[in-house]
Structures are given as C-alpha cells and as structure tokens.
XYZ file of C-alpha atoms in Angstrom:
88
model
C 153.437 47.388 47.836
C 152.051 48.424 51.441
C 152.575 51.706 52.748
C 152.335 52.837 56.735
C 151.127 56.219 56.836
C 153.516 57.059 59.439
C 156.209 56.001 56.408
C 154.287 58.652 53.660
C 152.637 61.493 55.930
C 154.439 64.711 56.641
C 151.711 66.721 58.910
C 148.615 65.083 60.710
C 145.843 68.069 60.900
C 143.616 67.014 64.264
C 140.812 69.788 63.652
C 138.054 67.799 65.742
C 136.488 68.561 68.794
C 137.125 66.693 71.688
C 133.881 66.935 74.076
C 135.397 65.288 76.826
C 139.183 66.886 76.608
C 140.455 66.891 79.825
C 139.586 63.032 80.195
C 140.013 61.886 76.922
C 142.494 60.728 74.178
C 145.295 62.842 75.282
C 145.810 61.217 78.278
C 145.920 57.524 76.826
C 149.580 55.883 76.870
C 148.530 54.424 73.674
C 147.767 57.777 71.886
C 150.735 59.058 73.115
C 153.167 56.460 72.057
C 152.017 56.515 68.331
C 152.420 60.444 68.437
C 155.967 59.451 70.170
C 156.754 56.859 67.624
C 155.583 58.943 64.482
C 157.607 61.953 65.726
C 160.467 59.621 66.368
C 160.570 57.056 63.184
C 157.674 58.701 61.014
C 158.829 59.188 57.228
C 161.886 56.883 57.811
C 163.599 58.610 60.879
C 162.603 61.903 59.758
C 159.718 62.442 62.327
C 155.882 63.264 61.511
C 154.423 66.565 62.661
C 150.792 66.365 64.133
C 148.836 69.683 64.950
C 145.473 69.952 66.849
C 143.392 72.902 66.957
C 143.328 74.923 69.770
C 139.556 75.560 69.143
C 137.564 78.517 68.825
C 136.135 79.258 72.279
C 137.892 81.396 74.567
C 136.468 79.863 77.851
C 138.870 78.132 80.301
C 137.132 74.816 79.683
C 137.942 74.456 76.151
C 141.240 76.433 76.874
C 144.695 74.648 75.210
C 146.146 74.436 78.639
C 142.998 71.826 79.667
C 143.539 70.017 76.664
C 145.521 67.161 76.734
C 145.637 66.345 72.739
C 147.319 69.849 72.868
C 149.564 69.501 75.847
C 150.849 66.336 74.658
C 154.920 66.846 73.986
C 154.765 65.252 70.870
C 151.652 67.417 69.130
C 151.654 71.269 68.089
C 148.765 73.232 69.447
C 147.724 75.660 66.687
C 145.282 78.697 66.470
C 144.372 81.592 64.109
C 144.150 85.290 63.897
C 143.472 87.327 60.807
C 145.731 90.777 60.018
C 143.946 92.684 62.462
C 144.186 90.430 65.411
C 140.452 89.002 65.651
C 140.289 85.418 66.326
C 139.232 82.710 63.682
C-alpha cells in the first residue's frame, strides 16, 4: 500500500534558509500550487498546514515581509520569543 504524504502529514516544518528569498521558491507557480493543493485536499479534504521560519535576523533583507515562502497565502510564517520577550 502507497501512501502520498500530502494523504498522512498534518504540519510541514520549512526551518531552512533561503539565501536567495526574494527570488526564489516562493515565487514559483509550481511551489505554490502544491502548498494550494495540500491546504486544499491534504489528509483527505482536511487540508495540510505548512510553517516556515521567519528566521533569526532582524535586518530588512531577511525580514518575513521580503520573503516569499512566508508571504505565500497558503504557508504560516512563524517566529519565537522566550517569557521575557528576547528573540530565539
């Protein structure tokens, strides 16, 4: 028995680095038609959630809002603070 992982996985955790963000992946109709149809049919019409890290540098460059894995509408940009507010 063959299994799609798009049929089996919940989340998809993206915690790479993409050197070349602004020009990259995220802006590939490919890329974003399997996030579209893994959000859409993933786990049998349930929908797949995929999260990319918002990285750890805090200059505009490597800033969320130039990244187009993380401005993609079907992905979840995601970051970290501990319990006193200081950055991962």
């Amino acid at each position: 028995l063959l299994y799609r992982a798009e049929d089996v996985v919940s989340i998809y955790n993206n915690s790479w680095g993409d050197p070349n963000a602004q020009f990259s992946l995220g802006h590939d109709p490919v890329f974003t038609e399997i996030l579209e149809r893994g959000v859409t049919i993933g786990r049998g019409g349930l929908g797949s959630i995929y999260l990319f890290s918002s990285g750890n540098a805090r200059d505009t460059g490597a800033s969320t809002a130039y990244r187009a894995t993380n401005n993609n509408p079907y992905s979840i940009s995601v970051a970290a603070v501990d319990n006193k507010g200081v950055f991962a």
